[in-house]
mmCIF file of C-alpha atoms in Angstrom:
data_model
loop_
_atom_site.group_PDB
_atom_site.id
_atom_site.type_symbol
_atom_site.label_atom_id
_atom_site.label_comp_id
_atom_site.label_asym_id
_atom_site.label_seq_id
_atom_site.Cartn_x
_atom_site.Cartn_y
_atom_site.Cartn_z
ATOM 1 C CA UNK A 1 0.000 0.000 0.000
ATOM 2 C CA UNK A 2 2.597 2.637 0.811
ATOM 3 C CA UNK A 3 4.397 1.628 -2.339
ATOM 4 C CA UNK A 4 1.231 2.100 -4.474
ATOM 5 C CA UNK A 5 1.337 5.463 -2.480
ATOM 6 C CA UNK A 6 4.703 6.891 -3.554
ATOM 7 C CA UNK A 7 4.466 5.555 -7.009
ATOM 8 C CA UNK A 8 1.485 7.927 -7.111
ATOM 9 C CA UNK A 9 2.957 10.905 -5.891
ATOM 10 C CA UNK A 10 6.167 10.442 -7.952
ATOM 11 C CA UNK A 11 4.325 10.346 -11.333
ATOM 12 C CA UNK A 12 1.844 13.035 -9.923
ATOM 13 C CA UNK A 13 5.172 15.279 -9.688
ATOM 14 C CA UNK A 14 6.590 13.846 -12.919
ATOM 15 C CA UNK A 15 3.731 15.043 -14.608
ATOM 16 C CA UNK A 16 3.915 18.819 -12.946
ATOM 17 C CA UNK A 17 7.692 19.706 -13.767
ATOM 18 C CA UNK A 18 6.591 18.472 -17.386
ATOM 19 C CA UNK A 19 5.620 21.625 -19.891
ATOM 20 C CA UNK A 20 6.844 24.842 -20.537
ATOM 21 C CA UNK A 21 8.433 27.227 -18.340
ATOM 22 C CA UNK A 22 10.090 30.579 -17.872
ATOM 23 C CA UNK A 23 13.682 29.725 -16.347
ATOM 24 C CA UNK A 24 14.360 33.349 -15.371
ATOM 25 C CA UNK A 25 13.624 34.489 -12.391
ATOM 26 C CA UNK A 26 11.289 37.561 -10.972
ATOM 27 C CA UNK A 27 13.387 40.132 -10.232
ATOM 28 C CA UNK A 28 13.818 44.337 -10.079
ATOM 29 C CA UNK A 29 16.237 46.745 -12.592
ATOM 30 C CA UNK A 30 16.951 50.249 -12.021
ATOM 31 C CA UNK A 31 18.155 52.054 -15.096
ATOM 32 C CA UNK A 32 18.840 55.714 -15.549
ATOM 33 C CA UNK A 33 16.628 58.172 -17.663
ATOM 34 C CA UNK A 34 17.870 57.514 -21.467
ATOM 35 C CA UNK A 35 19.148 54.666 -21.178
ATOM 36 C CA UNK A 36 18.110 50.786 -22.365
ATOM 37 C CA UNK A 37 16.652 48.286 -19.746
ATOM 38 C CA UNK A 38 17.211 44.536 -21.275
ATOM 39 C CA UNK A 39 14.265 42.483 -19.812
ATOM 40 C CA UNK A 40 15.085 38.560 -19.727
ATOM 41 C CA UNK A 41 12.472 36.446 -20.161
ATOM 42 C CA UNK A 42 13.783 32.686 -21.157
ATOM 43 C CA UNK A 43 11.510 29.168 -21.629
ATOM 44 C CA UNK A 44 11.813 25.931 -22.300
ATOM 45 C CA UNK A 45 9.135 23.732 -23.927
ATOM 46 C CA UNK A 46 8.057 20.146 -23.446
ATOM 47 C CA UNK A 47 7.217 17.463 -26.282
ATOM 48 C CA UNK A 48 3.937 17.747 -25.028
ATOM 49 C CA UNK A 49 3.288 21.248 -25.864
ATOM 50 C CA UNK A 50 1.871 20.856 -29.418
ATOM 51 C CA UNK A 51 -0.095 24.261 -30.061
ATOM 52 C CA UNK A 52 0.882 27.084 -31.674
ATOM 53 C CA UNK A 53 3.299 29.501 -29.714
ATOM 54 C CA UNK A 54 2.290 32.910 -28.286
ATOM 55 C CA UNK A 55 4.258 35.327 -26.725
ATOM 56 C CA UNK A 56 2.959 38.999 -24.977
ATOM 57 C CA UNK A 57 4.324 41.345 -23.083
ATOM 58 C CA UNK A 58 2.027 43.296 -20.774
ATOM 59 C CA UNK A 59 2.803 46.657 -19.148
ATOM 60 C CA UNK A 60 0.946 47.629 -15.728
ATOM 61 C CA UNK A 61 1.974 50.754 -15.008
ATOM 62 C CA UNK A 62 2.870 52.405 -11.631
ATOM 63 C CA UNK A 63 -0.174 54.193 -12.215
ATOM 64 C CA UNK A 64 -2.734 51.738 -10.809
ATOM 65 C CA UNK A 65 -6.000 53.681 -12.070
ATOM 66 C CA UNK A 66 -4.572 52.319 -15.740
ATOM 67 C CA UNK A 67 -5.152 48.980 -17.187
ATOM 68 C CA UNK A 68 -2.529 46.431 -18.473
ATOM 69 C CA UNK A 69 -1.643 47.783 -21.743
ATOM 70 C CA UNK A 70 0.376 45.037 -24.342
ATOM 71 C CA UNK A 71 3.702 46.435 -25.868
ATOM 72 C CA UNK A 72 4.561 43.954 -28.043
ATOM 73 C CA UNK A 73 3.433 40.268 -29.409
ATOM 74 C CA UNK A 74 4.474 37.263 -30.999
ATOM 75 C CA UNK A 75 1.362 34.825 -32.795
ATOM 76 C CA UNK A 76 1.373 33.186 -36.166
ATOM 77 C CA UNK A 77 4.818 34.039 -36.764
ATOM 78 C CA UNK A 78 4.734 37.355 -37.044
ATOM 79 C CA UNK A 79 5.628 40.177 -34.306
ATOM 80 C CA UNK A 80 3.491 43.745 -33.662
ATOM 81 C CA UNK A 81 4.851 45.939 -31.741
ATOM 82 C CA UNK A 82 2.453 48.606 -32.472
ATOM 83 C CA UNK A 83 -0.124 48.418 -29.454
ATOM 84 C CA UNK A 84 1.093 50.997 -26.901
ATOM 85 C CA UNK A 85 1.937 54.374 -28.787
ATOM 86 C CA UNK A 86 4.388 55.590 -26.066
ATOM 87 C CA UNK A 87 6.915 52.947 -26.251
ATOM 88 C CA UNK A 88 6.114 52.940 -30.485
ATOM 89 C CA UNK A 89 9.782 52.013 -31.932
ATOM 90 C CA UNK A 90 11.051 51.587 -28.469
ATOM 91 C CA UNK A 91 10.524 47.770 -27.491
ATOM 92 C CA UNK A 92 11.916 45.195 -29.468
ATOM 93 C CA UNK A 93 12.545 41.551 -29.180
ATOM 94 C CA UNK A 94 16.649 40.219 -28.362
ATOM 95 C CA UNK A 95 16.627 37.048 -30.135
ATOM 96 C CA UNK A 96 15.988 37.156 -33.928
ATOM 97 C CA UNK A 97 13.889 33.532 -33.730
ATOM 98 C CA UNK A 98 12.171 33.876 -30.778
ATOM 99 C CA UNK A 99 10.962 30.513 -30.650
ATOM 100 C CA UNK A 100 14.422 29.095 -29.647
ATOM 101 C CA UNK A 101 13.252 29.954 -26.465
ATOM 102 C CA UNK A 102 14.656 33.977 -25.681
ATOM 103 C CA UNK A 103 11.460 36.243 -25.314
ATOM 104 C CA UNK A 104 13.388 38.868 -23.489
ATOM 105 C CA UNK A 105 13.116 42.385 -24.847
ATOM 106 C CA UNK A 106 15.214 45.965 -25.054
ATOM 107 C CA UNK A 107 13.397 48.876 -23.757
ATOM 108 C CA UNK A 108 15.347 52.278 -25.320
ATOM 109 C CA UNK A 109 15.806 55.916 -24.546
ATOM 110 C CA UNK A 110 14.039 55.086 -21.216
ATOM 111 C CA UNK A 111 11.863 57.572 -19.708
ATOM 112 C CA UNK A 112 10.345 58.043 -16.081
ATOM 113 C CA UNK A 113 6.367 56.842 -17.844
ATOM 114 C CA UNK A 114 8.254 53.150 -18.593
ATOM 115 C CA UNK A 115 8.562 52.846 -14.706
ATOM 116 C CA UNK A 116 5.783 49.866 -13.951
ATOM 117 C CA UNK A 117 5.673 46.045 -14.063
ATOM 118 C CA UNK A 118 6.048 44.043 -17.082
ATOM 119 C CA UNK A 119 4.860 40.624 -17.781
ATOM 120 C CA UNK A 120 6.185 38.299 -19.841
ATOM 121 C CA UNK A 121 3.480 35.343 -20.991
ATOM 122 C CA UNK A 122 4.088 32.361 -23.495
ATOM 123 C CA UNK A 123 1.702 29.954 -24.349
ATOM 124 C CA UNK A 124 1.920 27.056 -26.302
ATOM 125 C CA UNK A 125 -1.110 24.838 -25.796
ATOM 126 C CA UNK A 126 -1.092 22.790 -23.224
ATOM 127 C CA UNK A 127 1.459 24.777 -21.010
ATOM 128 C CA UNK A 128 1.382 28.542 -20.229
ATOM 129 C CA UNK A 129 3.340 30.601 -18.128
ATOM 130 C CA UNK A 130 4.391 34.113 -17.213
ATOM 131 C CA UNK A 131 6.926 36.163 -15.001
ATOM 132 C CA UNK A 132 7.193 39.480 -14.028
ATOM 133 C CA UNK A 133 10.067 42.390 -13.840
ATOM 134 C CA UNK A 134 9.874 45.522 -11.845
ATOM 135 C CA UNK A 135 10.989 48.185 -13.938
ATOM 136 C CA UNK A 136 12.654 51.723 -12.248
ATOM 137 C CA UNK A 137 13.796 54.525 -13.904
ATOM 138 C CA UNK A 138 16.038 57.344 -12.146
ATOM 139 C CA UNK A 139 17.226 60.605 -13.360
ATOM 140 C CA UNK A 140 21.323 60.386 -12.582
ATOM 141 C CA UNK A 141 22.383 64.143 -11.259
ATOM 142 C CA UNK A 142 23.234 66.673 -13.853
ATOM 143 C CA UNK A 143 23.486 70.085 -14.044
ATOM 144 C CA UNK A 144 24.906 70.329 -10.754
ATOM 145 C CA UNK A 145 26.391 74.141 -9.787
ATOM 146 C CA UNK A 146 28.789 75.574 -6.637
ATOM 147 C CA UNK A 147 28.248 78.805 -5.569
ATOM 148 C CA UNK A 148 28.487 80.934 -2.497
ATOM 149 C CA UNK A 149 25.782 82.513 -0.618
ATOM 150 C CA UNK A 150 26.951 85.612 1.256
ATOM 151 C CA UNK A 151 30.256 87.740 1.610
ATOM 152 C CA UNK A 152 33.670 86.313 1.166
ATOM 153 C CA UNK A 153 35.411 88.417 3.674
ATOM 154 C CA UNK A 154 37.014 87.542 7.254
ATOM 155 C CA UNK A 155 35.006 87.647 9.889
ATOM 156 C CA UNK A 156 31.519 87.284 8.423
ATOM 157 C CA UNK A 157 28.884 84.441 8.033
ATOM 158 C CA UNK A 158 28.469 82.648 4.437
ATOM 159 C CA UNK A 159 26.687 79.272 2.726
ATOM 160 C CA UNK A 160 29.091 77.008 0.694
ATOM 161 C CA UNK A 161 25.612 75.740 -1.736
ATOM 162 C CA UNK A 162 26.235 72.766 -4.030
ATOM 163 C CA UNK A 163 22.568 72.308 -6.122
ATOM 164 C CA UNK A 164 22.398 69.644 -8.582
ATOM 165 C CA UNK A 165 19.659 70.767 -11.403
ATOM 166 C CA UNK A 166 18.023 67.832 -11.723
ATOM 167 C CA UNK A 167 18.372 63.622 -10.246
ATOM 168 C CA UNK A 168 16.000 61.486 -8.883
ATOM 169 C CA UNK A 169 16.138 60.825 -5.209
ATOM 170 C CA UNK A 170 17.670 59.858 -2.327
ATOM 171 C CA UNK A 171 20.691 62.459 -3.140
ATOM 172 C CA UNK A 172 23.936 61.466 -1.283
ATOM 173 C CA UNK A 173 26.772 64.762 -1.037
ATOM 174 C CA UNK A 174 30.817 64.501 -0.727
ATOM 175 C CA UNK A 175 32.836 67.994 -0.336
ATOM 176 C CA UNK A 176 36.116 67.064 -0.691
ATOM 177 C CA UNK A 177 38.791 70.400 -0.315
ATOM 178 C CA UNK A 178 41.345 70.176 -3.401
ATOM 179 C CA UNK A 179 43.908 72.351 -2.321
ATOM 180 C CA UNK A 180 47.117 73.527 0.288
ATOM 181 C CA UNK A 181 46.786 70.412 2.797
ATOM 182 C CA UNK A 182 43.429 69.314 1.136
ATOM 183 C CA UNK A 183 41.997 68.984 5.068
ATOM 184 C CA UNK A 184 38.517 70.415 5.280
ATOM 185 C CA UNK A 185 38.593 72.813 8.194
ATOM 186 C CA UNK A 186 37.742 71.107 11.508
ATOM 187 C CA UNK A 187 34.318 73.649 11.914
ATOM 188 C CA UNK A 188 33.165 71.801 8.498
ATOM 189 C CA UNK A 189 32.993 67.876 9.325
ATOM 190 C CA UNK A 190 30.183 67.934 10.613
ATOM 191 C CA UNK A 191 28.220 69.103 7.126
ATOM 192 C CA UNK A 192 30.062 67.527 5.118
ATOM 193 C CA UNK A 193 27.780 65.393 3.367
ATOM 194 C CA UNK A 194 24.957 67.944 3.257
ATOM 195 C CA UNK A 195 24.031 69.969 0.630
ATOM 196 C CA UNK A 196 24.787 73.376 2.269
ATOM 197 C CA UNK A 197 27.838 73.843 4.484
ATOM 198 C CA UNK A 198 27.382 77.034 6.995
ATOM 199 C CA UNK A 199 30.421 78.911 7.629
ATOM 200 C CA UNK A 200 30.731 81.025 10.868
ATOM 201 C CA UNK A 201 33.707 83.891 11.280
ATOM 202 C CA UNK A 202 35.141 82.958 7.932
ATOM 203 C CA UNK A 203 38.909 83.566 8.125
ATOM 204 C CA UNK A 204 41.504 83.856 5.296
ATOM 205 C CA UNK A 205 42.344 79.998 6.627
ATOM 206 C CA UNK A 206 39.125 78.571 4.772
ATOM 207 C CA UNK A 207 40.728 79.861 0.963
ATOM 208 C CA UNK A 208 40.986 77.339 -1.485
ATOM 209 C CA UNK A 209 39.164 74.733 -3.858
ATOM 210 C CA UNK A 210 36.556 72.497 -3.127
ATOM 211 C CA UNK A 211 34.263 69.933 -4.849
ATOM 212 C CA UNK A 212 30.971 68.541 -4.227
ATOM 213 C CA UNK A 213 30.076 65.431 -5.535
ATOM 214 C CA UNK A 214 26.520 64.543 -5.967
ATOM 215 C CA UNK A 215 25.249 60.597 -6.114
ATOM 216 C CA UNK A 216 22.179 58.079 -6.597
ATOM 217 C CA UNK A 217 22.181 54.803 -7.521
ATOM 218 C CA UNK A 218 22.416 55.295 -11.134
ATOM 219 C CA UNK A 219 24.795 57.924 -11.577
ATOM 220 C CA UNK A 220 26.805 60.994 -9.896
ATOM 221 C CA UNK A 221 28.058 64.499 -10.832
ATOM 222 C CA UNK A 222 30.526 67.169 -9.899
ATOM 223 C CA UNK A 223 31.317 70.567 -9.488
ATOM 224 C CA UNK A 224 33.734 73.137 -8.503
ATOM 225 C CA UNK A 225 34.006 76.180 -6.233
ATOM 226 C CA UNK A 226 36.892 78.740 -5.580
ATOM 227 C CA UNK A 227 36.425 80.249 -2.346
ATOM 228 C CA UNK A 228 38.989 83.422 -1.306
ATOM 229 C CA UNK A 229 38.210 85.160 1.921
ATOM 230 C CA UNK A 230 39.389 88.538 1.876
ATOM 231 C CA UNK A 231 39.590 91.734 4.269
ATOM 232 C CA UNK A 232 36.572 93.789 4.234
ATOM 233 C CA UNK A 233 36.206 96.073 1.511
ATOM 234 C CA UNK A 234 35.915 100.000 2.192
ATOM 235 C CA UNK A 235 32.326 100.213 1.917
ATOM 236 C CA UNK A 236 32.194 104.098 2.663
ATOM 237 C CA UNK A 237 34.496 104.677 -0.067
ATOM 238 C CA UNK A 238 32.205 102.271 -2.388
ATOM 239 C CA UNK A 239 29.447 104.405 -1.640
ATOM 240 C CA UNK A 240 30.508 107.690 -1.977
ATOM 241 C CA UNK A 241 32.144 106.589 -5.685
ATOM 242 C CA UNK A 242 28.631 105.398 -6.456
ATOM 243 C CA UNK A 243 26.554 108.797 -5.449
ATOM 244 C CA UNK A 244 29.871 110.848 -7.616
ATOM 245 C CA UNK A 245 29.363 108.734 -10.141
ATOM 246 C CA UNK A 246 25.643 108.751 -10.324
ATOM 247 C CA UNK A 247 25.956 113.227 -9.617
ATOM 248 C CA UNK A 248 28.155 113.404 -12.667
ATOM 249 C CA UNK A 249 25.713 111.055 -14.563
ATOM 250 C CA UNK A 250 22.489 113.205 -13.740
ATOM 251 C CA UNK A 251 24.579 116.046 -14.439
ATOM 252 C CA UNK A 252 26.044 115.032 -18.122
ATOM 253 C CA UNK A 253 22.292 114.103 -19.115
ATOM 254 C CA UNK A 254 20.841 117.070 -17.428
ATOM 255 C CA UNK A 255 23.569 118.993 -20.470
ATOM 256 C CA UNK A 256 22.503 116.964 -23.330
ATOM 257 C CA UNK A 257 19.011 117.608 -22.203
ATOM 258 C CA UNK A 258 19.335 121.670 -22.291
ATOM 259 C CA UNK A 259 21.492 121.196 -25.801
ATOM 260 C CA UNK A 260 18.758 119.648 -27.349
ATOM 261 C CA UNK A 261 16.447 122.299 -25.879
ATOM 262 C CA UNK A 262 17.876 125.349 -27.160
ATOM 263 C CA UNK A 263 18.548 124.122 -30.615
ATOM 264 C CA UNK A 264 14.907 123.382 -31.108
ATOM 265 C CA UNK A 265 14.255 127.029 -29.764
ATOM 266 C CA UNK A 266 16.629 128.468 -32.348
ATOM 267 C CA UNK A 267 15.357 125.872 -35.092
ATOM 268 C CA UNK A 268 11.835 127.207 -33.829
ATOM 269 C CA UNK A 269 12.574 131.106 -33.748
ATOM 270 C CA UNK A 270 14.235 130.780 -37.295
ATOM 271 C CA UNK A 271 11.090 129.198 -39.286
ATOM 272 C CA UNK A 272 8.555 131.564 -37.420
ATOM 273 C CA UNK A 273 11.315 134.668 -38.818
ATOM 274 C CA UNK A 274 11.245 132.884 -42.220
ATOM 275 C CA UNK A 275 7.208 132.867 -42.246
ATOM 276 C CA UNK A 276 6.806 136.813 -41.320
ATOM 277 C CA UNK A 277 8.837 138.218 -44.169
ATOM 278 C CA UNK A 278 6.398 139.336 -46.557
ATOM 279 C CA UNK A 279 7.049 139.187 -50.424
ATOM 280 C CA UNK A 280 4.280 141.356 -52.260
ATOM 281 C CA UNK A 281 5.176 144.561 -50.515
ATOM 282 C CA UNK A 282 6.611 146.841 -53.653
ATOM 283 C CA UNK A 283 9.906 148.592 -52.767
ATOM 284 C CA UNK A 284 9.697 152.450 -52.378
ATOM 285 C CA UNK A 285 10.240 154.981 -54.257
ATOM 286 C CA UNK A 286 14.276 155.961 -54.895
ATOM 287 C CA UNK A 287 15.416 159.411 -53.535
ATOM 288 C CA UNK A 288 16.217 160.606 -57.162
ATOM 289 C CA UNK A 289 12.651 160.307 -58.458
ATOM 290 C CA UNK A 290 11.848 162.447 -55.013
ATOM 291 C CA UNK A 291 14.235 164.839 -56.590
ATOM 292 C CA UNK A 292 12.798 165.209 -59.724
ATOM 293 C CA UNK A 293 9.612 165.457 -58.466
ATOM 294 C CA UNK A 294 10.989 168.043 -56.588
ATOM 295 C CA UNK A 295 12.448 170.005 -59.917
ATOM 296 C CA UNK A 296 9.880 169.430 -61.521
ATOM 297 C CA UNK A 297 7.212 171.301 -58.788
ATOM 298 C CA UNK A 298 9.990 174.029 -58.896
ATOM 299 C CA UNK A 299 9.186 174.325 -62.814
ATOM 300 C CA UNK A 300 5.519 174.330 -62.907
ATOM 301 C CA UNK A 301 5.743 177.284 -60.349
ATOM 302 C CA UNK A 302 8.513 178.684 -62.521
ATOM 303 C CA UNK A 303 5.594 179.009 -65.568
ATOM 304 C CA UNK A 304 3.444 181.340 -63.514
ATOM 305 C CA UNK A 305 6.083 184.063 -62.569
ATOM 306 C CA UNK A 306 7.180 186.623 -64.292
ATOM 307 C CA UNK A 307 10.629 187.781 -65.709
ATOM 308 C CA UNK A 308 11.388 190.710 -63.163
ATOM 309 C CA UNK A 309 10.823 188.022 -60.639
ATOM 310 C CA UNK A 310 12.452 184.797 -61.470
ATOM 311 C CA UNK A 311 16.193 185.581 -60.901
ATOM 312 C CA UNK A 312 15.487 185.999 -56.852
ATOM 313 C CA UNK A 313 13.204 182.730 -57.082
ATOM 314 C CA UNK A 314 16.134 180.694 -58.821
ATOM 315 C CA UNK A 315 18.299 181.579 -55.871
ATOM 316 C CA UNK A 316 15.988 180.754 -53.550
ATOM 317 C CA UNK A 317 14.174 177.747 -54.487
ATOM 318 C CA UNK A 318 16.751 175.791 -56.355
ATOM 319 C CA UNK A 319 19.347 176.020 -53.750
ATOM 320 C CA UNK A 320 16.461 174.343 -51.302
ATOM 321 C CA UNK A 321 17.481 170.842 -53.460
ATOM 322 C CA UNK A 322 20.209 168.822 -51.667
ATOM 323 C CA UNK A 323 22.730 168.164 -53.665
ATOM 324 C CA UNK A 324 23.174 164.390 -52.717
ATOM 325 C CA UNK A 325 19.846 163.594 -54.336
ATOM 326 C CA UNK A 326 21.386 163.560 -57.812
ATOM 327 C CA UNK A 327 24.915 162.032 -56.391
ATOM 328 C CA UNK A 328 23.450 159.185 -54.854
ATOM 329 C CA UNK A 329 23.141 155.866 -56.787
ATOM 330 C CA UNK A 330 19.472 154.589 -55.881
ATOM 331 C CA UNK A 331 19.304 151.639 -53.250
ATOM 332 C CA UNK A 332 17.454 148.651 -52.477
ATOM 333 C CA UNK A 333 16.435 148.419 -48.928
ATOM 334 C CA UNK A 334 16.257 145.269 -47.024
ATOM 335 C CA UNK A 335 13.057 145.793 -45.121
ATOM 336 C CA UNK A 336 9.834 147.357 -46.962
ATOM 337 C CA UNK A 337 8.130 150.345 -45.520
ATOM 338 C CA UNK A 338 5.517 150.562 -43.754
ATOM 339 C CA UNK A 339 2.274 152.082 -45.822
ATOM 340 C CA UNK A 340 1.596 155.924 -44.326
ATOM 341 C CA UNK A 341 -2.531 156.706 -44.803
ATOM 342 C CA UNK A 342 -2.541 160.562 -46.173
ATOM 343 C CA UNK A 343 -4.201 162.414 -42.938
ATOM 344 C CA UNK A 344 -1.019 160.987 -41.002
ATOM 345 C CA UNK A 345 1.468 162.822 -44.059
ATOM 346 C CA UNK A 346 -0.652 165.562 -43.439
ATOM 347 C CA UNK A 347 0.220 165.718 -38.944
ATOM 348 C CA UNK A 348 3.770 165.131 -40.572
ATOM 349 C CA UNK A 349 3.873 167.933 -42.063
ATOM 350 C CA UNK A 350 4.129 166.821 -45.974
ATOM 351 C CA UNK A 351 2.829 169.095 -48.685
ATOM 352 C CA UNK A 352 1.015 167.492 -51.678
ATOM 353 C CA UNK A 353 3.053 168.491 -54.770
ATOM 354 C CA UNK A 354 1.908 168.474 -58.341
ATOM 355 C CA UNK A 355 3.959 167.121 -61.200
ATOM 356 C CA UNK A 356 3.367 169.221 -65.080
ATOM 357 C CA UNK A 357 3.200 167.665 -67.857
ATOM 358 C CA UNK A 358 5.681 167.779 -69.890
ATOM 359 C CA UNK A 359 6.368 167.791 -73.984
ATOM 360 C CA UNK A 360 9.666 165.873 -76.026
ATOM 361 C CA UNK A 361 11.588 169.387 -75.840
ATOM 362 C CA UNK A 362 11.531 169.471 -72.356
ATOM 363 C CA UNK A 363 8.960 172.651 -72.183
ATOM 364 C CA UNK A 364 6.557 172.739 -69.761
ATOM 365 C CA UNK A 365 2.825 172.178 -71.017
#
């Protein structure tokens, strides 16, 4: 009876190791941001396994309010890799024939939406079975910048700062000092594997070069920071260079300013001059027309007097014409005259003088 019994229970396990498995185990793979995650997924197949062979992959993603989505799949000998657009020409199969028994897959130019579970399942009818790989992606540290937050002079309080732009978390920090005896001063030990190192009464002693080295578990990155600590600066003399140079500033623009000003006063005063000159004013009369008018009044009287008479009125009247009437060339004048109305000639003084007619000999008419 108790041979019957085992005899049982070793074909009953016989007949469970038989059919097709996944040799490679469940396991976890942390890759950084861009680059390729190689999931393994290897079978073997038993005699008995006569059906066609299928192979899927299946994405849950960390997201748990999405469904399974397939990424890729192998049925009827043919592959499509087409079903999830955002790993589209991403996910591809290792093994040229995969029915040698290598499902695994390359994932490429990994992003942080790839992080999730992946299942591998292969069926070949009777046996089916599946296995799973965790899937992490980290951002390695990059970008990472040294600076110093404060006043580098003796005797005052200032932040050594080492920021790393962008890497996924936990962050682990190393300051290492590069220079002189390359011994972080004794203050510092305490910090210095955090991000921020506070330095208290800075003294010329703390000068030198340090680096901060920023790590996760998929990559690190560096940077570098010159630190001098100096006396203190003359602040008053700062200052009172500033307000000189700001005065002399204010003062050069306050120049340019009236420049500007007065030209377009003078450019101003010059077309309103321009506009009040008037053209169709007629130029007066010369003084030598005056003259003859003069003469010629002096002759018409001359034709009314008699003989006895005329020799004391040619000494009297004729020596009343200025002689620089007839010398003087006639001139233009630059500015016409203003028009006189006759009742103001009249409060002047002017007489009204009649000019004779004349004939060809020169006789008066």
């Amino acid at each position: 009876m108790a041979l019957l019994l085992c005899f049982v229970l070793l074909c009953g396990l016989a007949d469970v190791t038989r059919g097709l498995s996944i040799t490679t185990p469940e396991q976890s793979i942390e890759k950084a941001k861009g680059e390729t995650a190689y999931l393994p997924c290897k079978f073997t197949l038993d005699p008995q396994d006569q059906g066609p062979l299928d192979i899927e992959w299946l994405l849950s993603p960390s997201d748990n309010q999405k469904v399974d989505q397939v990424i890729i799949l192998y049925s009827g000998d043919k592959i499509y890799d087409n079903y999830y657009p955002d790993l589209k020409g991403r996910v591809h199969f290792t093994s040229n024939d995969v029915t040698s028994g290598d499902a695994s897959i390359n994932v490429t130019n990994l992003q942080l939406s790839d992080i999730g579970t992946y299942q591998c399942k292969v069926k070949k009818a009777p046996g089916v079975a599946n296995k799973k790989v965790l899937l992490t992606v980290l951002v390695k540290p990059s970008g990472t910048r040294c600076f110093v937050d404060g006043s580098e002079e003796i005797g005052n309080d200032f932040k050594l700062k080492c920021e790393p732009k962008e890497g996924s978390l936990p962050l682990r920090y190393e300051w290492q000092k590069l220079s002189d005896s390359q011994r972080m001063p004794t203050p510092w030990l305490a910090e210095m594997t955090s991000p921020v190192i506070s330095v208290k009464n800075a003294s010329s002693e703390y000068s030198g070069t340090y680096s901060c080295t920023v790590q996760n578990r998929v990559g690190s990155d560096q940077c570098m920071l010159r630190l001098d600590v100096v006396p203190p600066s003359n602040r008053a003399g700062t200052i009172a260079g500033a307000i000189i140079g700001t005065l002399l500033a204010l003062v050069l623009i306050g120049a340019i300013l009236f420049c500007c000003h007065r030209k377009r006063r003078e450019e101003k005063y010059e077309k309103e001059v321009h506009h009040d000159i008037r053209e169709d004013v007629p130029p007066p009369k010369s003084r030598t027309s005056t003259a003859r008018s003069y003469i010629g009044s002096n002759h018409s009287s001359l034709g009314s007097m008699s003989p006895s008479n005329m020799e004391g009125y040619s000494k009297t009247q004729y020596n009343q014409v200025p002689s620089e009437d007839f010398e003087r060339a006639p001139q233009s004048p630059t500015l016409a005259p203003a028009k006189v109305a006759a009742p103001n000639l009249s409060r002047m003084g002017a007489v009204p003088v009649m000019i004779p007619a004349q004939s060809k000999d020169g006789s008066i008419v």
